[in-house]
Coordinates of C-alpha atoms in Angstrom, one line a residue:
Chain A
M1 CA 166.7 83.6 111.5
S2 CA 165.7 82.3 114.1
L3 CA 162.0 82.3 115.5
D4 CA 163.0 84.0 118.5
Y5 CA 163.9 87.1 116.6
L6 CA 160.9 86.4 114.2
I7 CA 159.0 86.5 118.1
R8 CA 160.9 89.3 119.3
I9 CA 160.2 91.9 115.9
T10 CA 156.6 90.6 115.8
I11 CA 155.1 91.5 119.0
P12 CA 155.8 95.5 118.9
M13 CA 154.5 95.2 115.7
L14 CA 151.4 93.7 116.6
Q15 CA 150.7 96.8 119.5
G16 CA 151.2 98.8 116.5
A17 CA 148.7 97.7 114.6
Q18 CA 146.2 98.0 117.3
M19 CA 146.6 101.5 116.8
T20 CA 145.7 100.4 113.0
V21 CA 142.3 98.1 114.2
L22 CA 141.4 101.4 116.8
L23 CA 141.9 104.1 113.9
F24 CA 140.1 101.2 111.2
F25 CA 137.0 101.3 113.9
I26 CA 136.6 104.5 114.9
A27 CA 137.5 105.8 111.3
I28 CA 134.9 103.4 109.3
I29 CA 132.2 103.9 112.5
V30 CA 132.0 107.7 112.2
S31 CA 132.5 108.1 108.3
I32 CA 129.9 105.6 107.6
P33 CA 126.9 107.7 108.8
L34 CA 128.8 110.7 108.1
G35 CA 129.1 109.7 104.2
F36 CA 125.5 109.0 104.5
L37 CA 124.5 112.4 105.8
I38 CA 126.6 113.9 103.2
T39 CA 124.5 112.0 100.6
L40 CA 121.8 112.8 101.6
M41 CA 122.8 116.8 101.9
A42 CA 123.4 115.9 98.4
K43 CA 120.4 115.6 97.3
S44 CA 118.8 117.9 99.5
S45 CA 116.5 120.9 98.2
N46 CA 118.1 123.5 99.8
K47 CA 120.5 124.6 97.7
G48 CA 123.4 126.4 100.5
L49 CA 123.3 122.5 101.7
A50 CA 123.4 120.8 98.2
A51 CA 126.1 122.7 97.1
F52 CA 128.3 123.2 100.6
A53 CA 128.5 119.0 100.3
H54 CA 129.4 119.0 96.3
T55 CA 132.1 121.0 97.2
Y56 CA 132.9 119.2 100.5
I57 CA 133.2 115.8 98.3
Y58 CA 135.3 117.8 95.9
V59 CA 138.0 119.1 98.5
L60 CA 138.7 116.0 100.0
R61 CA 138.4 114.0 97.2
G62 CA 140.2 116.2 95.2
T63 CA 143.0 116.2 97.6
P64 CA 145.6 113.5 99.1
L65 CA 144.9 112.0 102.1
L66 CA 148.6 112.6 103.4
L67 CA 148.0 116.0 102.8
Q68 CA 144.9 116.4 104.7
L69 CA 146.6 114.4 108.2
L70 CA 149.7 117.3 107.7
F71 CA 147.0 120.1 107.5
I72 CA 145.3 119.5 110.8
C73 CA 148.1 117.7 112.6
F74 CA 150.5 120.6 112.0
G75 CA 148.9 123.0 110.1
L76 CA 145.8 124.1 111.8
P77 CA 147.8 124.7 115.2
L78 CA 149.3 127.5 112.5
L79 CA 146.8 129.6 111.9
P80 CA 146.7 132.9 113.4
V81 CA 144.6 133.2 117.2
V82 CA 142.3 130.0 116.8
G83 CA 145.2 127.9 116.4
E84 CA 146.2 127.9 119.4
Y85 CA 143.0 126.1 120.4
L86 CA 143.5 123.1 117.1
V87 CA 147.0 121.3 119.1
M88 CA 145.3 117.9 118.8
D89 CA 147.2 115.1 120.3
R90 CA 148.2 113.4 116.7
F91 CA 145.9 110.3 117.4
V92 CA 142.5 112.4 117.6
A93 CA 144.0 114.5 114.7
A94 CA 144.4 111.8 112.7
C95 CA 140.9 110.4 113.1
V96 CA 139.6 113.5 112.4
G97 CA 141.2 113.4 109.3
F98 CA 140.5 109.9 108.4
I99 CA 137.1 110.0 109.5
L100 CA 136.9 113.8 107.1
N101 CA 138.3 111.6 104.4
Y102 CA 136.2 108.7 104.0
A103 CA 133.2 110.2 104.3
A104 CA 134.0 111.9 101.4
Y105 CA 134.0 108.5 99.4
F106 CA 131.2 107.0 100.9
A107 CA 129.1 109.7 100.3
E108 CA 129.5 109.6 96.5
I109 CA 129.5 105.5 97.4
F110 CA 126.1 105.8 98.6
R111 CA 124.9 108.8 96.5
G112 CA 125.7 106.2 93.5
G113 CA 123.2 103.2 95.1
L114 CA 120.7 105.6 96.1
L115 CA 120.9 106.8 92.4
A116 CA 120.0 103.0 91.8
I117 CA 116.4 102.1 93.1
D118 CA 113.5 102.7 91.1
K119 CA 111.5 104.9 91.5
G120 CA 108.9 102.5 91.9
Q121 CA 109.7 102.0 95.3
Y122 CA 108.8 105.1 96.4
E123 CA 105.5 105.0 94.7
A124 CA 105.2 101.5 96.0
A125 CA 105.8 103.0 99.3
Q126 CA 104.1 106.0 98.6
V127 CA 100.7 104.3 98.0
L128 CA 100.6 102.1 100.8
G129 CA 101.3 104.5 103.0
F130 CA 104.6 104.6 104.6
N131 CA 106.0 108.0 105.7
K132 CA 109.0 109.3 104.4
W133 CA 110.9 108.3 107.5
Q134 CA 108.9 104.3 106.8
T135 CA 110.0 104.6 103.7
T136 CA 114.1 105.6 104.1
T137 CA 114.5 103.1 106.8
K138 CA 112.6 99.8 105.2
I139 CA 112.6 100.5 101.9
I140 CA 115.6 102.7 100.5
L141 CA 118.2 102.1 103.4
P142 CA 118.5 98.2 102.8
Q143 CA 118.4 98.2 99.2
M144 CA 121.1 101.4 99.4
F145 CA 123.8 99.2 101.0
R146 CA 122.6 96.5 99.1
V147 CA 123.8 98.6 96.4
A148 CA 127.0 99.8 97.8
L149 CA 128.2 96.8 99.7
P150 CA 131.3 95.9 97.1
A151 CA 132.7 99.5 96.8
V152 CA 132.1 100.1 100.8
S153 CA 133.9 96.9 100.9
N154 CA 136.6 97.6 98.7
E155 CA 136.4 100.8 101.0
S156 CA 137.6 99.2 103.9
I157 CA 140.1 97.5 102.8
S158 CA 141.7 101.0 101.6
L159 CA 141.4 102.3 104.6
V160 CA 143.1 99.1 106.7
K161 CA 146.6 99.9 104.2
D162 CA 145.8 104.3 104.4
T163 CA 146.5 103.5 108.0
A164 CA 149.7 103.5 107.1
L165 CA 150.0 106.9 106.9
L166 CA 149.6 106.9 110.2
Y167 CA 153.6 106.8 109.7
A168 CA 154.0 110.5 108.7
V169 CA 152.3 112.0 110.9
A170 CA 154.8 110.3 113.7
V171 CA 151.8 107.8 115.7
P172 CA 153.5 104.9 116.1
E173 CA 151.6 102.0 114.2
L174 CA 152.8 98.2 112.9
L175 CA 154.9 100.2 110.0
H176 CA 156.6 101.9 112.1
F177 CA 157.9 99.9 114.4
A178 CA 158.6 97.4 111.1
Q179 CA 161.1 100.2 109.6
T180 CA 162.7 100.4 113.4
A181 CA 163.4 97.4 113.5
V182 CA 164.6 96.9 110.0
N183 CA 166.8 100.5 110.7
R184 CA 168.0 98.8 113.7
D185 CA 169.1 95.1 112.9
F186 CA 169.6 95.7 109.2
T187 CA 167.7 93.2 108.1
I188 CA 164.1 92.8 105.0
M189 CA 162.4 90.5 107.4
P190 CA 160.2 92.6 109.4
F191 CA 158.6 94.6 106.1
F192 CA 157.0 90.6 105.3
V193 CA 155.9 90.3 108.4
A194 CA 154.6 94.0 108.6
G195 CA 152.9 92.8 104.7
I196 CA 151.5 89.3 106.3
I197 CA 149.7 91.3 109.7
Y198 CA 148.1 93.9 106.7
L199 CA 147.5 90.7 104.4
L200 CA 145.5 88.9 107.7
M201 CA 143.9 91.8 107.8
T202 CA 142.2 92.7 104.5
L203 CA 142.0 89.2 104.1
L204 CA 139.2 89.2 107.2
L205 CA 137.7 91.9 106.1
T206 CA 137.1 90.5 102.9
L207 CA 135.6 87.3 104.2
F208 CA 133.5 89.5 107.0
F209 CA 132.4 91.0 103.2
K210 CA 131.4 88.4 101.5
W211 CA 129.8 86.6 103.9
L212 CA 127.9 89.6 104.2
E213 CA 127.1 90.4 101.1
K214 CA 126.2 86.5 100.6
R215 CA 123.4 87.0 103.5
T216 CA 121.7 89.9 101.7
K217 CA 121.5 88.3 98.2
F218 CA 117.4 88.3 99.0
E219 CA 117.7 85.8 96.6
Chain B
M1 CA 76.5 105.8 94.5
A2 CA 79.1 107.4 93.7
I3 CA 82.4 106.3 95.9
M4 CA 84.6 108.7 93.5
R5 CA 83.8 112.0 91.9
V6 CA 86.4 113.3 89.1
S7 CA 85.8 116.4 87.3
N8 CA 86.8 118.6 84.7
L9 CA 90.7 117.0 86.0
K10 CA 93.5 119.3 83.9
K11 CA 97.3 118.3 83.5
S12 CA 99.8 120.1 81.3
Y13 CA 103.6 119.0 81.2
G14 CA 104.8 122.7 79.9
N15 CA 102.6 123.7 77.1
L16 CA 100.9 120.0 76.1
E17 CA 98.5 119.5 78.1
V18 CA 97.9 115.8 79.1
L19 CA 94.6 115.7 80.7
K20 CA 92.1 118.0 79.3
N21 CA 88.5 118.4 81.1
V22 CA 88.6 114.6 82.7
T23 CA 85.2 113.5 83.8
F24 CA 83.5 110.8 85.8
E25 CA 82.2 108.4 88.3
I26 CA 82.4 105.2 90.2
E27 CA 80.0 103.4 91.6
K28 CA 80.7 101.6 94.2
N29 CA 81.0 97.2 92.9
D30 CA 82.3 99.1 89.8
V31 CA 85.0 97.9 87.6
V32 CA 86.0 100.2 84.9
A33 CA 88.3 99.4 81.4
I34 CA 90.1 102.3 80.9
I35 CA 91.2 101.7 77.0
G36 CA 93.2 104.1 74.9
P37 CA 96.4 104.4 72.6
S38 CA 99.5 104.6 74.0
G39 CA 100.7 108.5 75.0
S40 CA 96.7 109.1 75.9
G41 CA 96.8 109.8 79.4
K42 CA 95.9 106.6 80.9
S43 CA 98.1 106.3 83.0
T44 CA 98.0 109.7 84.3
M45 CA 94.9 110.0 84.5
L46 CA 95.0 106.7 87.1
R47 CA 97.9 108.1 89.1
S48 CA 96.3 111.3 89.8
L49 CA 93.5 109.6 91.6
V50 CA 96.6 108.4 94.3
Y51 CA 97.9 111.4 94.4
L52 CA 101.2 110.0 92.4
E53 CA 100.6 112.4 90.3
Q54 CA 99.6 116.4 90.7
I55 CA 97.3 118.0 88.6
N56 CA 96.7 121.2 87.1
G57 CA 93.1 122.4 87.8
G58 CA 89.3 120.1 88.8
S59 CA 88.3 118.1 91.3
I60 CA 88.9 114.4 93.2
Q61 CA 86.2 113.8 95.1
V62 CA 86.6 110.6 96.8
G63 CA 83.6 109.5 99.0
T64 CA 82.2 113.2 100.7
E65 CA 85.3 114.7 100.7
Y66 CA 87.3 116.4 97.8
L67 CA 90.6 115.2 97.5
V68 CA 91.1 118.2 95.4
Q69 CA 88.7 120.6 94.3
D70 CA 89.5 122.9 90.9
G71 CA 92.5 122.5 92.2
T72 CA 93.3 122.5 95.2
Y73 CA 94.7 120.2 97.2
A74 CA 93.3 119.2 100.6
T75 CA 96.0 119.3 103.4
S76 CA 98.8 116.2 103.2
Q77 CA 96.7 114.6 106.3
E78 CA 93.7 114.3 104.6
I79 CA 95.1 113.4 101.0
K80 CA 96.7 110.4 103.1
R81 CA 93.4 109.4 104.6
M82 CA 91.5 109.2 101.3
T83 CA 94.8 107.0 99.2
S84 CA 94.6 104.8 101.8
K85 CA 91.5 104.4 100.8
M86 CA 92.9 103.1 97.6
G87 CA 95.0 100.4 96.3
M88 CA 97.3 100.7 93.6
V89 CA 98.8 97.8 91.5
F90 CA 101.5 98.9 89.1
Q91 CA 103.3 97.5 85.5
H92 CA 106.1 96.6 86.7
F93 CA 104.8 95.8 90.1
N94 CA 107.1 97.1 92.1
L95 CA 107.1 95.0 94.9
F96 CA 110.2 95.7 97.6
P97 CA 113.1 93.1 96.6
H98 CA 114.9 93.3 99.6
L99 CA 112.0 91.5 102.0
T100 CA 110.2 88.0 101.2
V101 CA 107.2 88.0 99.9
K102 CA 105.1 87.4 103.3
E103 CA 107.2 90.5 104.3
N104 CA 106.6 92.9 101.0
L105 CA 102.3 91.6 102.2
E106 CA 103.1 92.0 106.3
L107 CA 105.0 95.7 106.3
A108 CA 102.6 98.3 105.3
P109 CA 99.4 96.2 107.0
K110 CA 101.8 96.3 110.3
I111 CA 104.2 99.5 110.2
V112 CA 101.7 102.1 108.6
K113 CA 98.1 100.8 110.1
G114 CA 100.0 99.2 113.8
E115 CA 97.0 95.7 113.4
G116 CA 98.3 92.7 115.5
E117 CA 100.8 90.3 114.3
A118 CA 97.9 87.2 114.6
E119 CA 95.6 89.3 112.3
I120 CA 98.2 90.2 109.6
R121 CA 99.4 86.8 109.4
K122 CA 96.0 85.5 109.0
R123 CA 95.2 88.1 106.1
S124 CA 98.5 87.2 104.5
E125 CA 98.1 83.6 104.4
E126 CA 94.4 84.0 103.0
L127 CA 95.4 86.4 100.4
L128 CA 98.3 84.3 99.5
A129 CA 96.0 81.4 99.4
K130 CA 93.3 83.4 97.1
V131 CA 96.8 84.1 94.4
G132 CA 97.5 80.6 94.3
L133 CA 101.1 81.3 95.6
S134 CA 100.7 80.2 99.2
D135 CA 103.9 77.9 98.7
K136 CA 106.3 81.1 97.6
A137 CA 105.7 82.6 101.5
G138 CA 108.8 82.5 102.1
A139 CA 110.9 83.6 98.4
Y140 CA 112.5 87.0 97.1
P141 CA 110.6 88.2 94.6
A142 CA 114.4 87.6 92.0
K143 CA 113.2 84.2 92.6
L144 CA 109.6 84.9 91.4
S145 CA 107.8 84.9 87.1
G146 CA 106.6 88.0 86.5
G147 CA 103.2 86.4 87.1
Q148 CA 103.8 85.1 89.6
K149 CA 105.2 88.9 91.4
Q150 CA 102.1 91.0 89.8
R151 CA 100.2 88.5 91.8
V152 CA 102.2 88.8 94.9
A153 CA 101.3 93.0 94.1
I154 CA 97.8 92.2 93.8
A155 CA 98.0 90.8 97.4
R156 CA 100.2 93.1 99.1
A157 CA 97.7 95.5 97.6
L158 CA 94.8 94.0 99.4
M159 CA 96.4 94.3 102.9
M160 CA 95.5 97.3 102.7
K161 CA 92.0 96.3 102.3
P162 CA 91.2 99.1 100.3
E163 CA 87.8 101.1 98.6
I164 CA 88.9 100.2 95.2
L165 CA 91.8 98.7 93.7
L166 CA 93.8 100.9 91.1
F167 CA 95.3 99.0 88.2
D168 CA 98.5 100.3 86.1
E169 CA 99.0 98.5 82.9
P170 CA 98.9 95.6 85.4
T171 CA 99.9 93.0 81.8
S172 CA 102.1 94.9 80.4
A173 CA 105.4 94.1 81.1
L174 CA 104.2 90.3 81.8
D175 CA 105.4 87.3 78.7
P176 CA 102.4 86.4 76.6
E177 CA 101.6 83.0 78.0
L178 CA 102.1 84.3 82.0
T179 CA 98.8 87.4 81.4
G180 CA 96.4 84.7 82.1
E181 CA 97.1 84.2 85.0
V182 CA 96.8 87.6 86.4
L183 CA 94.1 88.2 84.5
Q184 CA 92.1 85.5 86.0
V185 CA 93.0 86.6 89.8
I186 CA 91.7 90.5 88.5
K187 CA 88.8 88.8 87.2
Q188 CA 87.8 87.2 90.7
L189 CA 88.2 89.8 91.9
A190 CA 85.6 91.3 90.3
E191 CA 83.2 88.2 90.5
E192 CA 83.4 88.9 94.4
H193 CA 82.3 92.7 93.7
M194 CA 85.7 94.3 94.7
T195 CA 85.3 98.1 92.8
M196 CA 88.5 98.2 90.4
I197 CA 89.8 100.6 87.5
V198 CA 92.0 99.2 84.8
V199 CA 93.8 100.1 82.7
T200 CA 95.1 98.0 80.0
H201 CA 95.5 96.9 76.6
E202 CA 94.2 93.6 77.0
M203 CA 90.0 94.0 75.2
G204 CA 89.4 90.1 75.8
F205 CA 89.9 91.1 79.3
A206 CA 88.2 94.4 78.9
R207 CA 84.7 92.6 77.2
E208 CA 84.8 89.8 79.4
V209 CA 85.5 90.8 83.2
A210 CA 84.8 95.5 82.9
N211 CA 81.0 96.3 83.6
R212 CA 82.0 99.8 81.5
V213 CA 84.4 100.8 79.3
M214 CA 86.0 104.3 78.9
F215 CA 87.3 104.6 75.5
M216 CA 90.5 107.9 76.2
D217 CA 92.3 109.5 73.4
N218 CA 94.2 113.1 73.3
G219 CA 93.9 113.3 77.5
E220 CA 90.0 113.3 77.4
F221 CA 87.1 110.5 76.9
I222 CA 86.1 110.4 73.6
E223 CA 83.3 107.6 74.6
S224 CA 82.3 105.4 77.2
G225 CA 79.6 102.6 78.1
E226 CA 78.9 99.4 78.6
P227 CA 81.4 96.8 77.1
E228 CA 79.2 94.5 74.7
S229 CA 78.0 97.4 73.0
F230 CA 81.2 99.2 72.5
F231 CA 82.8 96.7 71.4
T232 CA 80.5 95.8 68.6
N233 CA 79.3 99.1 67.8
P234 CA 81.6 102.4 68.8
K235 CA 79.7 105.4 68.2
T236 CA 82.4 107.5 67.6
E237 CA 84.5 107.5 64.8
R238 CA 88.3 107.9 67.0
A239 CA 87.3 105.0 68.3
K240 CA 86.1 102.4 65.8
A241 CA 89.6 103.7 64.4
F242 CA 91.1 102.3 67.7
L243 CA 89.4 99.6 67.3
Q244 CA 90.5 98.1 64.1
R245 CA 93.7 98.6 64.3
V246 CA 94.1 96.4 68.2

């Protein structure tokens, strides 16, 4: 096992990891605000909106992400009439799937965060004259995010690993290149390398969230 | 001159009447202690004055305006203007845990009133000195004792320059040895002629600091008067019975 060989298999995997990282950032950046929006809908006094949000969360959490990805990539184009307009680039389709799925999880996490906030906080804000927007942005959201942080951290790490599902919709990413190398060279080494790359990514993420939790300890 | 008039206040939850025909007036510079058994409606009454509870009937007049007249509320903008004349101190402090002491004091003047930074800072420093917590300006509430938290809460309410300050059992959540420091601050405010309504179980404090005591039982005021005469010679049987118990 030469160093040359290691470098030769690692380079395409790192290129594949770019897809992984790109998907991770797109999914996290869009699904967190979307998740929060769904939380607000679920808590809305409008019964229709609330029912929609709860159904959304139920369906997206209650079915496998893999099924959702296959559905979007290969299922939607088969729909009569509208199907031909729903053919998306595989990577784009995968992004849509990840965003919709993770938004449902984040919505539940944030809902828990909101429940943890004492009603005295709303009352104090009201008596001090804050309007609804000021109360939400200055008082409630910062506390909600703080409460939700450990769970958000956990979800983010799951997301890194779930990106491997791109493999199933044939978007070349980290795992795809590892598998290719294993088949071609008949060696287990590429799987180790892939594992180490995933571990490095989750390590960075873990350290980032540790730092964030420490910074927002409010003590 | 009365700066607050409450007449025939009624509130019920379903069939349960928690306030029946509550009527009283608050004069400028009054320090009114509201006492009575638990569940008698004291807190609900106090909270309805700042629109934390909605009433079902009666009137609340703030200055010359009606917050609610014969059960009909003013517009939300008018409500906001009237309630901004009142400050409130809660039993459980309700400080904002993600903000430092100083930020707790300064946030509302900044974003609600849009006051200048220098003006706000000057006042927050003065008020923290007044409640004896200048050294805690940069601390988060989690690092404070209960008594310190409540003193910060009082300073935070004062930052908005209220005409009337309401206290909802300000020492009930405190360890006994910490009540003194909070009562001392309220006493000092009384000496400075701050108009205050204090719901309290501290009879000694009510007797010493209030200029009027109002005794509430079962959703209505049974008796009110000067503290000395009320505590030494209550007129009603219910007040007598209550004072014997506490």
